[in-house]
PDB file of C-alpha atoms in Angstrom:
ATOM      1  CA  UNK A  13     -17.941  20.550  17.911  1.00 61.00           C
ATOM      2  CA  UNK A  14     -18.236  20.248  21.726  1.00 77.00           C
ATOM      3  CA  UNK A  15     -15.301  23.085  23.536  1.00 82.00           C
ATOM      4  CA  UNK A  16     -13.238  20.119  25.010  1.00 75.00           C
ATOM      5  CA  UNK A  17     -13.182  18.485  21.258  1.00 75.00           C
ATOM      6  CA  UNK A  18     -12.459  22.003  19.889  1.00 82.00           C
ATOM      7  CA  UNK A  19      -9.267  22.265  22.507  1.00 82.00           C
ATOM      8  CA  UNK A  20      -7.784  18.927  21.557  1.00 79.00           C
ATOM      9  CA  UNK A  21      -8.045  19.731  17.639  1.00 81.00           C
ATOM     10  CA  UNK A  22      -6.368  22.855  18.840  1.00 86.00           C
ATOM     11  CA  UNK A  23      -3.608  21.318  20.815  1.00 84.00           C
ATOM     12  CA  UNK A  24      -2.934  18.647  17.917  1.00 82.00           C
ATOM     13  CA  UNK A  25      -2.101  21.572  15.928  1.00 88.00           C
ATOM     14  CA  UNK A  26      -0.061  23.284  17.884  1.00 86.00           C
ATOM     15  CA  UNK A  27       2.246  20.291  18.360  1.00 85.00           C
ATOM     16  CA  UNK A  28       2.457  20.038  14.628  1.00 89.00           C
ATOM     17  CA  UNK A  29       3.372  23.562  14.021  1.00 91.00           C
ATOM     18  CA  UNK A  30       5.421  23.432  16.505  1.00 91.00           C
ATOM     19  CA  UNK A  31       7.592  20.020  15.112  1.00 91.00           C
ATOM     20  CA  UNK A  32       7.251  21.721  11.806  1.00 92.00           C
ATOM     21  CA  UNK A  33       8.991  24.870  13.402  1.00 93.00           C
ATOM     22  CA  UNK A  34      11.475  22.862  15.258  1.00 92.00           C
ATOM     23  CA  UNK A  35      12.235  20.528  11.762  1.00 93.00           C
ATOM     24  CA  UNK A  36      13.173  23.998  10.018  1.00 94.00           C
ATOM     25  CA  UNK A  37      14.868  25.057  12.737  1.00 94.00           C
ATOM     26  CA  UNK A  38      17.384  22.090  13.199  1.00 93.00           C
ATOM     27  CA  UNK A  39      19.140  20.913  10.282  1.00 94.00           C
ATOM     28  CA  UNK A  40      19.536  17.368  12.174  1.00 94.00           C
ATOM     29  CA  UNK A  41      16.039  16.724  13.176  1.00 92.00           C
ATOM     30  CA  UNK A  42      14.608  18.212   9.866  1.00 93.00           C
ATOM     31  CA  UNK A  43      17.493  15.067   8.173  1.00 94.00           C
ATOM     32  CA  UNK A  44      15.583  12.757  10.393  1.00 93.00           C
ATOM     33  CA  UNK A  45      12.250  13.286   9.371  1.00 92.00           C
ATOM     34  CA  UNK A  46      13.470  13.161   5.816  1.00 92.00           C
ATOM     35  CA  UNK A  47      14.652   9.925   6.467  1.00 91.00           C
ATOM     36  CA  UNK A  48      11.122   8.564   8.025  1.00 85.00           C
ATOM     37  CA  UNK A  49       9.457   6.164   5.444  1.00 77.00           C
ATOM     38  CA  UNK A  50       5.713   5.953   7.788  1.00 71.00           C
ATOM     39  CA  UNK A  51       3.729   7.482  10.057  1.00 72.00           C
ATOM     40  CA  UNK A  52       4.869   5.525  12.742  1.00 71.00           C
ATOM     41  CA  UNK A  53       8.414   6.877  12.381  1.00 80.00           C
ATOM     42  CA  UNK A  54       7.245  10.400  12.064  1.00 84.00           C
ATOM     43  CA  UNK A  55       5.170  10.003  15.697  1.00 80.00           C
ATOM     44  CA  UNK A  56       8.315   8.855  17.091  1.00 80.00           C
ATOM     45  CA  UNK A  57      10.481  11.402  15.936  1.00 88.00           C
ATOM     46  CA  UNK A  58       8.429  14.180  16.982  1.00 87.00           C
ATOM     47  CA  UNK A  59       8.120  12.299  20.569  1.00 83.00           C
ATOM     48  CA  UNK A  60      11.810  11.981  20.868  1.00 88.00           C
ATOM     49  CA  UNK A  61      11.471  15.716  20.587  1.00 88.00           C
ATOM     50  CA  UNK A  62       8.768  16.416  22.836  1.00 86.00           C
ATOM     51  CA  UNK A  63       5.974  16.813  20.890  1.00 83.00           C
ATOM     52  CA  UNK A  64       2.493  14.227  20.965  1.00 81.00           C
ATOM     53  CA  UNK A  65       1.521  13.963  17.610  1.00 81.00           C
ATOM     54  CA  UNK A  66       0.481  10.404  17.323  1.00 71.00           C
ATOM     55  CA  UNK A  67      -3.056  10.765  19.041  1.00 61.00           C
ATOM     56  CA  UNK A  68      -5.747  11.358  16.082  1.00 57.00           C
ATOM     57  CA  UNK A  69      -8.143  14.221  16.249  1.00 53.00           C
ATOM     58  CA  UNK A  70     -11.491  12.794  18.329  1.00 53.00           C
ATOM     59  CA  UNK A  71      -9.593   9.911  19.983  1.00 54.00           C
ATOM     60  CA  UNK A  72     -10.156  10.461  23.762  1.00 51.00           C
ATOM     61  CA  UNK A  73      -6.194   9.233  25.145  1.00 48.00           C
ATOM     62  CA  UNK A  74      -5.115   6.073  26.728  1.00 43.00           C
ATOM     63  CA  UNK A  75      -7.868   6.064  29.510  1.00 34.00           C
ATOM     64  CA  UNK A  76     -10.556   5.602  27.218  1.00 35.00           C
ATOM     65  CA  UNK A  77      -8.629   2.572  25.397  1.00 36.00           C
ATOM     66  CA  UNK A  78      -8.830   0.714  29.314  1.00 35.00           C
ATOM     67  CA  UNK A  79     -12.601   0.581  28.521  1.00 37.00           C
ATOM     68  CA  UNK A  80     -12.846  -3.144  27.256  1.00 37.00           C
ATOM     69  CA  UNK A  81     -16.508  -4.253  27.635  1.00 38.00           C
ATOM     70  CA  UNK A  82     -17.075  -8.225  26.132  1.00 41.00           C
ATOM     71  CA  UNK A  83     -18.789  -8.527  22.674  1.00 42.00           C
ATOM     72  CA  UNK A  84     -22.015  -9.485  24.277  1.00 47.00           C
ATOM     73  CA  UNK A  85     -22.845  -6.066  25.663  1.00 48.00           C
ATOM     74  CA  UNK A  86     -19.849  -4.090  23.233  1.00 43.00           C
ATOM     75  CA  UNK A  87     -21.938  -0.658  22.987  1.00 57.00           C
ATOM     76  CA  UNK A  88     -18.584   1.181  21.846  1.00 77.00           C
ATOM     77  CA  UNK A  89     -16.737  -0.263  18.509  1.00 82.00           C
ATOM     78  CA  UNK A  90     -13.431   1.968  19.403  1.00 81.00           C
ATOM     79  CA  UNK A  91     -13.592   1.456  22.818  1.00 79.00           C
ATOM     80  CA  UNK A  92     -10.992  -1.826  24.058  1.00 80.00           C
ATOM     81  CA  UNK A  93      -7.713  -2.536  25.378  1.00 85.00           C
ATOM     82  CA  UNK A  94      -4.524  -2.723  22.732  1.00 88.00           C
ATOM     83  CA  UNK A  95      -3.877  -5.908  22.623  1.00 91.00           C
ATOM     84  CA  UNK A  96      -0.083  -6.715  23.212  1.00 92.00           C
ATOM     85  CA  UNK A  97       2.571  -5.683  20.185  1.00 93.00           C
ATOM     86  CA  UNK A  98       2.735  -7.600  17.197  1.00 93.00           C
ATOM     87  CA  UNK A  99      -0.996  -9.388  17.764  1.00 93.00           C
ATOM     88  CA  UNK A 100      -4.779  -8.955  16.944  1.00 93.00           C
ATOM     89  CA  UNK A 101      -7.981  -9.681  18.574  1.00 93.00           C
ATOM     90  CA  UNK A 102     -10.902 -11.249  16.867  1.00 94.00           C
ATOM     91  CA  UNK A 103     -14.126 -10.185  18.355  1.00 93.00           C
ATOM     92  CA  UNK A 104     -17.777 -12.073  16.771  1.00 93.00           C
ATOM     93  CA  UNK A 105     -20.573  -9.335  17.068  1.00 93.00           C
ATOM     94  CA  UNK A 106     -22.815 -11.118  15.185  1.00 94.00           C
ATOM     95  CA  UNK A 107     -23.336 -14.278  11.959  1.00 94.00           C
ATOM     96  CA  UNK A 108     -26.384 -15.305  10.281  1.00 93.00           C
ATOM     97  CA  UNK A 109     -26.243 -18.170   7.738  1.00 94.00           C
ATOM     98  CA  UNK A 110     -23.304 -18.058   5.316  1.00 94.00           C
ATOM     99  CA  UNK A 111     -21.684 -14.712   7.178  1.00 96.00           C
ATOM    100  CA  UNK A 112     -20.312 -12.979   9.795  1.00 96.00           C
ATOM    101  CA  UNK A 113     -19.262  -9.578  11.483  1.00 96.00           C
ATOM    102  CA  UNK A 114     -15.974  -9.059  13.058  1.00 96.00           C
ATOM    103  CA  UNK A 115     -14.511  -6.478  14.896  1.00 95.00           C
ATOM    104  CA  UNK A 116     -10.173  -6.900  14.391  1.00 96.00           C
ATOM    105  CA  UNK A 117      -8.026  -4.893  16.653  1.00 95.00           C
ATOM    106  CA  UNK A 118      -4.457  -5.014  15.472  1.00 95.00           C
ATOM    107  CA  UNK A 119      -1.269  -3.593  17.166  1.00 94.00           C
ATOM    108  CA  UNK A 120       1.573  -3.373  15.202  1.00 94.00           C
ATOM    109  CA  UNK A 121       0.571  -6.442  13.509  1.00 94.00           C
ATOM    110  CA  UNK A 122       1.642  -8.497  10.416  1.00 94.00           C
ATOM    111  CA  UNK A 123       0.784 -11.695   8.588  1.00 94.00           C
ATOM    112  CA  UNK A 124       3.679 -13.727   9.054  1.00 94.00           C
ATOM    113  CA  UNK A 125       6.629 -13.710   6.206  1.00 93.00           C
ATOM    114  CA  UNK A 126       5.972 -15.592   3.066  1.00 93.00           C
ATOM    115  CA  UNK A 127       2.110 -16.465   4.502  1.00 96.00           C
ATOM    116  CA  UNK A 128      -0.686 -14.838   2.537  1.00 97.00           C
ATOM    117  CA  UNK A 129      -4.577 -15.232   3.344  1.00 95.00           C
ATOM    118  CA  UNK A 130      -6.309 -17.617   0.495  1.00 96.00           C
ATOM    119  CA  UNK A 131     -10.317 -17.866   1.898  1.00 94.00           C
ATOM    120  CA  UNK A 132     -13.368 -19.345   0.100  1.00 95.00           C
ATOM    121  CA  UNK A 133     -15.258 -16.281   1.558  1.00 96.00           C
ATOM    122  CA  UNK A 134     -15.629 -12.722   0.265  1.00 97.00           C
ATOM    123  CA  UNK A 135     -14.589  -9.889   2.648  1.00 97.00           C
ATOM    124  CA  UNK A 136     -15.119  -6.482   3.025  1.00 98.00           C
ATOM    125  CA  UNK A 137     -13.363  -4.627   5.274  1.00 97.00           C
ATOM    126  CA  UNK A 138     -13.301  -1.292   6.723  1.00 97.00           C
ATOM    127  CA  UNK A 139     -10.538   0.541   8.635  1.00 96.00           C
ATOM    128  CA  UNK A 140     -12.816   2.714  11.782  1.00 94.00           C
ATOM    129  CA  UNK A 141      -9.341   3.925  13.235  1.00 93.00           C
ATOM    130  CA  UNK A 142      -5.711   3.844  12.988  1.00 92.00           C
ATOM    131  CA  UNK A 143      -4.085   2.767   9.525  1.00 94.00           C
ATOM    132  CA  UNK A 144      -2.854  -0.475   7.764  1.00 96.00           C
ATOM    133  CA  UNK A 145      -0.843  -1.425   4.276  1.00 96.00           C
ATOM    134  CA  UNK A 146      -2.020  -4.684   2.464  1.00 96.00           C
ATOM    135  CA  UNK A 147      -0.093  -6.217   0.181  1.00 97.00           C
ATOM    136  CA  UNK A 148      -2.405  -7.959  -2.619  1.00 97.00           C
ATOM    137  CA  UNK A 149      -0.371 -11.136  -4.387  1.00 97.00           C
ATOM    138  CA  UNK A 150      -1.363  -9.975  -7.910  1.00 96.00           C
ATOM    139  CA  UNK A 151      -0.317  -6.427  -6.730  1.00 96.00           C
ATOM    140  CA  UNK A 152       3.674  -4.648  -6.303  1.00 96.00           C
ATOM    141  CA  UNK A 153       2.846  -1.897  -3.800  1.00 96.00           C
ATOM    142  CA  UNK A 154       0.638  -2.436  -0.562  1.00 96.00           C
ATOM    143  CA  UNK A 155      -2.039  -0.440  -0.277  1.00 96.00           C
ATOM    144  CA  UNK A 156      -2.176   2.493   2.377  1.00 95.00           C
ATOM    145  CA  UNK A 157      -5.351   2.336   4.445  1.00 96.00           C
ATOM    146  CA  UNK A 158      -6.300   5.012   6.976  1.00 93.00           C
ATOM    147  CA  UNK A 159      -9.576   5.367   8.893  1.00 92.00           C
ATOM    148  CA  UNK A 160     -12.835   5.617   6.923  1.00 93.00           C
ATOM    149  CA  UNK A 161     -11.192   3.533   3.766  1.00 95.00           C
ATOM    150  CA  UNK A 162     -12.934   0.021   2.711  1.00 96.00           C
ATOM    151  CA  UNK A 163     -12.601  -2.492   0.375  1.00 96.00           C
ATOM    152  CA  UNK A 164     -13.743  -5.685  -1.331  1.00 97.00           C
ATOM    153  CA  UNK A 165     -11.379  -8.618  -0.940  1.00 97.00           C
ATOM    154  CA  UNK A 166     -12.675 -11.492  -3.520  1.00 97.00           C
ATOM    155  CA  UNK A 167     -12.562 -15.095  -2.807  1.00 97.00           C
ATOM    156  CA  UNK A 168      -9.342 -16.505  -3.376  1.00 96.00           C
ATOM    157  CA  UNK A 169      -7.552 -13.206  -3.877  1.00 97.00           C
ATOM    158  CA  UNK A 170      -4.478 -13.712  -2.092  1.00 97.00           C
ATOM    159  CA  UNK A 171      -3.462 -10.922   0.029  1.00 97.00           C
ATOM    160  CA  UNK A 172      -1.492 -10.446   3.054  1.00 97.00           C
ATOM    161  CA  UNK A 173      -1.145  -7.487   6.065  1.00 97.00           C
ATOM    162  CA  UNK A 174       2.039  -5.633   5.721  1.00 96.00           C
ATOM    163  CA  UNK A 175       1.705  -3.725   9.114  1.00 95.00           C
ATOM    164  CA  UNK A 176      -0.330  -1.720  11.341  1.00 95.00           C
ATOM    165  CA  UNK A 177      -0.486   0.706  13.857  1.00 93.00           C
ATOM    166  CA  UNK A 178       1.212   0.219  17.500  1.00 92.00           C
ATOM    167  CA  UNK A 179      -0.533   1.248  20.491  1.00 89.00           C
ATOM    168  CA  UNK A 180      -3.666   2.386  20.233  1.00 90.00           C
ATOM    169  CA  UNK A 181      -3.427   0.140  16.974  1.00 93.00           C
ATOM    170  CA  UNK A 182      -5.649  -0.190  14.273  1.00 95.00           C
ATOM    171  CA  UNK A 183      -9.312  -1.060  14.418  1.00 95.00           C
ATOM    172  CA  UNK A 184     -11.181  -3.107  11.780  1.00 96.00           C
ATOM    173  CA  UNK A 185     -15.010  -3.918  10.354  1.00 97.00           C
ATOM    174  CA  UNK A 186     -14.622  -7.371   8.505  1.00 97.00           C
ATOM    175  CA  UNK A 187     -17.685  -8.922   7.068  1.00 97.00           C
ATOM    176  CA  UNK A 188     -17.165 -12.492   5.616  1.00 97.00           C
ATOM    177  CA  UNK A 189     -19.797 -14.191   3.487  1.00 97.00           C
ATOM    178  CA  UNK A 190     -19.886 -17.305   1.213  1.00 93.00           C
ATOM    179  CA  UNK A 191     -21.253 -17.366  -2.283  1.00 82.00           C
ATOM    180  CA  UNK A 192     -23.735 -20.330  -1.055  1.00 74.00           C
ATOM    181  CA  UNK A 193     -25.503 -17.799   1.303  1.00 58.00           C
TER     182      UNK A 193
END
């Protein structure tokens, strides 16, 4: 681990200790954090506190989000601009016959109430940063994704995104293929 990465890991820690400290400290703040049902929630209460929690170990801040390159010479999966709250961003990096390779950036993003995905394709996914909960139709609880988690959607296997991360949002892998291929 390079000394800069090292410091960071180190500084992520001491904010946590520190809101841990503070929630055991203050009856008030330790009730609010009781009361958080997500991550999201949790960043925001230890913000309104003064503490910057929400950045994941390795991620490099908000400057290195500003470094959107196009797909055509994309060098850096993690590295692009949020897009704006409550969207995603479909980027092609590359097809063949019968599939395809997508890169999905999501900010605080959900599939539309009532409105669940129903493709001919299969799809694998893979979450490279930031989190996401899927609700499957044949399923009662979403699923919690984080980074590094993947999974096989079947064709026809309706399923629908509950929500994802706000800014720097949540990253995706999605490969798509048909059965004919």
């Amino acid at each position: 681990m390079a000394e800069a990465q090292l410091q960071q890991f180190l500084e992520k820690v001491r904010q946590l200790n520190a809101f841990v400290a503070l929630t055991q400290a203050k009856t008030d703040v330790r009730e609010a954090l009781s009361a958080c049902s997500n991550h999201h929630e949790v960043v925001a209460l230890a913000a309104q506190n003064g503490f910057e929690i929400g950045r994941r170990w390795g991620d490099s801040g908000p400057a290195a989000t500003q470094q959107h390159t196009s797909s055509s010479d994309q060098s850096n999966l993690l590295a692009s601009a949020c897009p704006p709250t409550g969207q995603e961003r479909v980027e092609l990096l590359i097809e063949g016959p019968g599939w395809r390779l997508e890169r999905i950036h999501s900010c605080q993003a959900s599939s539309p109430e009532g409105f669940w995905y129903d493709q001919s394709e299969s799809e694998w996914v893979m979450v490279l940063r930031g989190s996401a909960k899927l609700q499957f139709h044949d399923e009662a609880e979403p699923r919690d994704l984080c980074a590094g988690d993947s999974l096989l959607i079947a064709p026809h296997r309706r399923h629908r995104v509950v929500t994802t991360d706000p800014d720097p949002g949540t990253l995706w892998l999605a490969l798509f293929w048909s059965a004919d291929a």
